[in-house]
XYZ file of C-alpha atoms in Angstrom:
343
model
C -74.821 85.992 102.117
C -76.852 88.586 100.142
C -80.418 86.642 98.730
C -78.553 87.033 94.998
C -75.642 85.457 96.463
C -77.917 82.527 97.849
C -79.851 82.535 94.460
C -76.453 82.122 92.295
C -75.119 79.249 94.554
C -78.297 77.516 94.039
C -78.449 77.316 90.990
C -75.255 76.067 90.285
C -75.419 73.535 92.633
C -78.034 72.127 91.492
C -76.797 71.457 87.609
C -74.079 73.834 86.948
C -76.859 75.802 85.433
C -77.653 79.774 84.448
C -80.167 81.758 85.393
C -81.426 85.015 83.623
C -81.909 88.004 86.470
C -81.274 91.597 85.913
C -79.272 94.479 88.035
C -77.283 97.993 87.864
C -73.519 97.882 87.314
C -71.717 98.775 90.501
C -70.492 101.968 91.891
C -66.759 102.761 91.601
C -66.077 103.050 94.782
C -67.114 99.477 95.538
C -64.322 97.536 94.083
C -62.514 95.546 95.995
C -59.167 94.658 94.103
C -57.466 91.448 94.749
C -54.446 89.407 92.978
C -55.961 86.763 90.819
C -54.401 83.515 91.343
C -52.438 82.063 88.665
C -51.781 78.002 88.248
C -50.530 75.179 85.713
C -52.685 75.809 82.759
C -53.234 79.566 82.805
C -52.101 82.041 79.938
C -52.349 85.362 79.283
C -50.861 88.569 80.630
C -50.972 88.144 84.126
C -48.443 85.080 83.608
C -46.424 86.663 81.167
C -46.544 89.282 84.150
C -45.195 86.606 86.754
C -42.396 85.847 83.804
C -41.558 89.280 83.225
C -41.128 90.032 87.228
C -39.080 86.375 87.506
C -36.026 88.460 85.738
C -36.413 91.550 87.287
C -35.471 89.831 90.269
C -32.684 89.085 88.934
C -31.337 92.545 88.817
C -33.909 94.958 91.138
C -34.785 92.558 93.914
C -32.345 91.814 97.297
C -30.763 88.189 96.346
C -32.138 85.141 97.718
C -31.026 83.446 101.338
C -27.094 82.262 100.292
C -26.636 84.638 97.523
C -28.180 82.235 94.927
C -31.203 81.639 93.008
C -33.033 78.196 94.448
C -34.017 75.837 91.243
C -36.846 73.224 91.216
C -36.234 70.150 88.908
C -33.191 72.076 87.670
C -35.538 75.389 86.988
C -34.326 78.763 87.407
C -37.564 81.145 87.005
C -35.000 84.081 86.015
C -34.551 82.789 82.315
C -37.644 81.501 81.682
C -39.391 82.367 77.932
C -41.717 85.221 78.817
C -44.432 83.499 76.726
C -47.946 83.987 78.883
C -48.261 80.067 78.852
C -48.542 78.678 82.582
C -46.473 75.413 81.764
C -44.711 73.244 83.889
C -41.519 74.987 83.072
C -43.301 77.892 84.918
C -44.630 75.997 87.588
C -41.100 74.796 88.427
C -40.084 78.400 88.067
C -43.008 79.592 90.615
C -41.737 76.612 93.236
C -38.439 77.415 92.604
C -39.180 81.425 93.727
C -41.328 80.155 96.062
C -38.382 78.469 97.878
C -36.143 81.417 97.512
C -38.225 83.424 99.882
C -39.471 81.298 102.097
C -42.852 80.715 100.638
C -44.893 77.569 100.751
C -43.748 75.599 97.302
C -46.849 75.131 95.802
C -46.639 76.444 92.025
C -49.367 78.575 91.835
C -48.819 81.970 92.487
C -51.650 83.352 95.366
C -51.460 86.519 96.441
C -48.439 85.840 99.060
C -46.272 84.892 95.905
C -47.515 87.887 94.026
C -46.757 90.378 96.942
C -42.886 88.950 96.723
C -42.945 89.007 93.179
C -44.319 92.741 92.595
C -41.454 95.561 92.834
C -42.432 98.921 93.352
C -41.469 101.250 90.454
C -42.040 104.782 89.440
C -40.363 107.748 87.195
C -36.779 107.065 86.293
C -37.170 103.060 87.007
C -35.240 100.874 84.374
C -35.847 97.219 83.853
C -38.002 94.484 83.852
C -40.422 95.214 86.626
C -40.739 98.836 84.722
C -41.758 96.469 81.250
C -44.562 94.436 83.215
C -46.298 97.586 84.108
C -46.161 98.868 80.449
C -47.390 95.756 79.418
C -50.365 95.669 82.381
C -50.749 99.355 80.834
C -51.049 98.499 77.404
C -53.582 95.364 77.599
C -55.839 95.885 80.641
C -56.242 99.885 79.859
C -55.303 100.272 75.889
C -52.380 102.206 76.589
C -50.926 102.040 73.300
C -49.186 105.503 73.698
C -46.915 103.498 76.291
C -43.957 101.476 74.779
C -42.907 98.023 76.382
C -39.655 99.109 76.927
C -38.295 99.021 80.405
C -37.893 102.929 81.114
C -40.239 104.169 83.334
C -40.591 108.087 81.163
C -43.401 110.476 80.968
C -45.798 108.505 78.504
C -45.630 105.708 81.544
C -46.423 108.044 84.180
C -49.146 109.438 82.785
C -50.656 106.131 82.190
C -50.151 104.679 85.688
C -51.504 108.078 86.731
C -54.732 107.733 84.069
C -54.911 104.002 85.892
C -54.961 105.136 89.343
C -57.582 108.251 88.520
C -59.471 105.374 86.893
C -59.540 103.043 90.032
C -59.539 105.286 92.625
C -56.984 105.479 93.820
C -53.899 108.532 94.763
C -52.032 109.613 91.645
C -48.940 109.363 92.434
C -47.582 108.331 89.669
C -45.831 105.585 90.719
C -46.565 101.552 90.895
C -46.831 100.974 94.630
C -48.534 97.608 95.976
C -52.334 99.349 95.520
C -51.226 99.851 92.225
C -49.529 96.425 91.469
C -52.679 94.741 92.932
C -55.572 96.406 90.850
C -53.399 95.946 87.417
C -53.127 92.707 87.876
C -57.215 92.502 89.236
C -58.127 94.143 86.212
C -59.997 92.839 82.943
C -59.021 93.243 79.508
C -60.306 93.304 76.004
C -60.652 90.703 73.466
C -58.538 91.997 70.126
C -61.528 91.992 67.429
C -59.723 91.358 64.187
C -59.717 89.105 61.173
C -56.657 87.393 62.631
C -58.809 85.698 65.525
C -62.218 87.024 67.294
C -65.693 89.252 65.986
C -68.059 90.965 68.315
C -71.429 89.993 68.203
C -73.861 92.629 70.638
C -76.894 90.562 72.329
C -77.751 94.298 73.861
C -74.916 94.881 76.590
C -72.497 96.328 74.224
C -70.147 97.245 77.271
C -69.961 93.523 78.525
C -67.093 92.258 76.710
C -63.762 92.415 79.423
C -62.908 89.506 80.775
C -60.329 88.098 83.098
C -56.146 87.835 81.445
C -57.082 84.017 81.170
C -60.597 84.266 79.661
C -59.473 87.187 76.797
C -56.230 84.728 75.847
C -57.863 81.997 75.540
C -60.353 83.098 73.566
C -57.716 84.684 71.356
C -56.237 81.493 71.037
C -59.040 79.553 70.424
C -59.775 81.929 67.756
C -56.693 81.944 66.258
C -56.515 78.262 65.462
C -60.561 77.714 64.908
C -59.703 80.419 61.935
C -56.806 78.577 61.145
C -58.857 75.174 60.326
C -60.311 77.012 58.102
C -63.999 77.587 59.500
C -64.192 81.782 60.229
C -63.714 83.491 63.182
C -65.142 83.345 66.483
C -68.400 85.056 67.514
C -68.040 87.107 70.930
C -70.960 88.345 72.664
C -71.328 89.020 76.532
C -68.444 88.279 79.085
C -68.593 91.043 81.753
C -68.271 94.752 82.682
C -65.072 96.294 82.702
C -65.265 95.953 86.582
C -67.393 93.225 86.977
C -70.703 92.775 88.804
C -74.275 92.646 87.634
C -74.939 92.820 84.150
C -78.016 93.052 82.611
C -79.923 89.735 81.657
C -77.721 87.675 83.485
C -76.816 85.724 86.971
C -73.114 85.074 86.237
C -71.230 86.967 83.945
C -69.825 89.178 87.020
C -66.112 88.190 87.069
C -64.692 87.320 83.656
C -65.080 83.821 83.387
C -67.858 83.366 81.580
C -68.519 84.329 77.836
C -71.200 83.622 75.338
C -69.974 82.270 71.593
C -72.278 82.021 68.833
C -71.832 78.688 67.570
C -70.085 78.061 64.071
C -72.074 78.113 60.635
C -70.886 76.095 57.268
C -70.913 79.364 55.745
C -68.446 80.713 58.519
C -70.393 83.764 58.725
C -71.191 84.104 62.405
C -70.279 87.053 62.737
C -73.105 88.641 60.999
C -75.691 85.434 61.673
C -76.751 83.497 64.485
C -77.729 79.755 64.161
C -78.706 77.131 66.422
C -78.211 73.328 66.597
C -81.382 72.565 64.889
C -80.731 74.373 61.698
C -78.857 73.446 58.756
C -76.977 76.207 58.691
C -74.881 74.969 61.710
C -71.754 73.830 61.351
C -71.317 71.068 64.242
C -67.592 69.851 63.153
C -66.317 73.465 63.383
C -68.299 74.057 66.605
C -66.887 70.926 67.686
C -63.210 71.943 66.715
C -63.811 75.565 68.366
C -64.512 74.065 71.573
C -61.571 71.458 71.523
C -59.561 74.612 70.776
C -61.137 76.059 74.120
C -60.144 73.466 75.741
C -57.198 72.710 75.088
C -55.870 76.824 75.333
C -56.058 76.503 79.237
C -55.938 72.845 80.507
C -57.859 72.190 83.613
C -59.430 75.472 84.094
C -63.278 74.644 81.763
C -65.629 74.816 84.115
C -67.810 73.232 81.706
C -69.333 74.436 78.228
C -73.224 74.996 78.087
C -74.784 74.248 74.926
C -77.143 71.898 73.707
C -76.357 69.751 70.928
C -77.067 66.420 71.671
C -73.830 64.898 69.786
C -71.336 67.208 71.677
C -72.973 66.379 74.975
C -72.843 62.805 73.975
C -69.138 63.302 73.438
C -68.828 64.937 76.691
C -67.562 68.661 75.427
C -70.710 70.396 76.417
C -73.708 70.292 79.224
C -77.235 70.613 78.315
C -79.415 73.950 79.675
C -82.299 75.550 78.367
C -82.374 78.426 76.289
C -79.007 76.921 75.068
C -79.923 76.201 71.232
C -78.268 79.411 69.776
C -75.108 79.877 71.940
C -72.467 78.044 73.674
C -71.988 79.245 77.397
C -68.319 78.764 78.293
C -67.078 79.233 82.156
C -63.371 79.070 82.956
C -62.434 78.556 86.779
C -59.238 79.691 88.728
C -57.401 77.619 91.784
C -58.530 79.155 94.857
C -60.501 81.118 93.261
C -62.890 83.516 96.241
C -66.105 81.939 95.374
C -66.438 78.809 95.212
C -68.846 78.369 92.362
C -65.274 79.696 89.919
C -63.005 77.268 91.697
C -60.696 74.746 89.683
């Protein structure tokens, strides 16, 4: 265990707490890609990638043991709504794939459920499988040149062969299990629009990709905290586009953690900051932002850092210093590598 390593896990085991510390972005050539596991309660695009590859089994994969599809609860994962929500129809749908090859039936999908879900593809590929790519393309690497269409043609191939140059690895061309594996690892970008989400730069300009489940439910929480009527949400850090030390902080190095400004009664935080103490905060839309958080991706808050005394005393956030002006949020994954993002 490196002495940051032993400085991070101290810290949070403590109080759950954040401390500032300072470091160079990695190298390249030291990522280590992994699938990210994916449970009840997730959204984003890595489940509407599990969806998307559910039917392309139907058509592109060798059938199941007895020629049938295997359903859980009456669940057959092949026609479920490819919707990026990580319900319990999906759950059912994972368990019920799960038993079709053999797997342990847990519902979450860990890397052994993502290696029998992924389906190599390259040039000339039709189908689902081909669409989850394009759609890995398009949100994790801005791809907007590549249509979500299902044929595998030459604007697809160049992206997948942009990706690969990108991460390292051979450009081929073609999705292979390398390939699968770091599109799915991948961050993405918040959408910055008037529909949802502003960017607000605390001087790492770079720092705002974040895991598929961090970026949605942001998004979402976005969406309906401008929909009650009190502005948008203020972004500032989350991570590096690859992770790993950024500048003025101890976490932010996977994508679960972002920094919100918290709401004003003028709704204009995304050109001011406030803090608890002032009058210009708006605690019942802070309080309604972070409900919205919440409730986005069940079970997977880590907790919420930010001091007002009222939400604390409510139990939707966790007192830290240097917590006046922002709200810390950290999001956690099942089996998630270290132990410190674990649901």
């Amino acid at each position: 265990m490196t002495q940051r390593t032993a400085r991070r896990r101290l810290a949070f085991a403590a109080v759950g707490l954040i401390v500032l510390a300072g470091a160079a972005p990695p190298a390249l050539a030291a990522i280590s890609t992994f699938y990210r596991t994916q449970s009840l309660g997730d959204r984003g695009t890595d489940v509407a990638t599990i969806q998307q590859l559910f039917r392309a089994h139907q058509t592109s994969a060798p059938s199941p043991p007895g020629g049938r599809t295997v359903t859980v609860r009456g669940i057959n994962p092949l026609v479920l709504p490819i919707d990026g929500i990580f319900g319990p129809a999906t759950a059912d749908g994972v368990r019920a794939f799960q038993a079709s090859r053999g797997l342990f039936e847990s519902g979450i999908v860990d890397g052994a459920t993502w290696g029998a879900l992924v389906i190599p593809v390259g040039p000339g590929a039709t189908g689902d499988a081909v669409a989850a790519v394009q759609r890995l393309l398009r949100e994790k690497r801005a791809a907007a040149e590549v249509p979500i269409d299902g044929v595998y043609g030459s604007a697809t191939t160049a992206a997948v062969k942009a990706f690969q140059a990108h991460m390292g690895l051979a450009q081929t061309g073609s999705v292979d299990g390398a390939t699968w594996r770091a599109l799915v690892w991948h961050f993405e970008l918040p959408r910055f629009s008037p529909s949802a989400l502003c960017d607000y730069s605390s001087g790492n300009g770079p720092a705002n990709w974040g895991t598929a489940e961090m970026i949605s439910t942001l998004e979402a929480a976005g969406a309906t905290t401008l929909a009650g009527g009190f502005g948008r949400v203020a972004v500032g850090d989350v991570s590096l586009e690859h992770g790993g030390d950024i500048p003025g902080h101890l976490t932010h190095e996977v994508g679960l953690d972002a920094d919100l400004r918290p709401m004003r009664k003028a709704n204009d935080q995304c050109s001011h900051p406030t803090r608890w103490t002032l009058t210009t905060y708006d605690r019942a839309a802070t309080r309604s932002l972070i409900q919205a958080i919440r409730a986005a991706t069940p079970g997977h808050v880590k907790f919420i850092l930010f001091n007002d005394p009222v939400l604390i005393a409510e139990g939707l956030t966790t007192f830290h210093s240097a917590h006046d002006d922002h709200l810390h949020v950290m999001l956690c994954e099942t089996w998630f590598s270290d132990p410190l993002y674990r649901c």
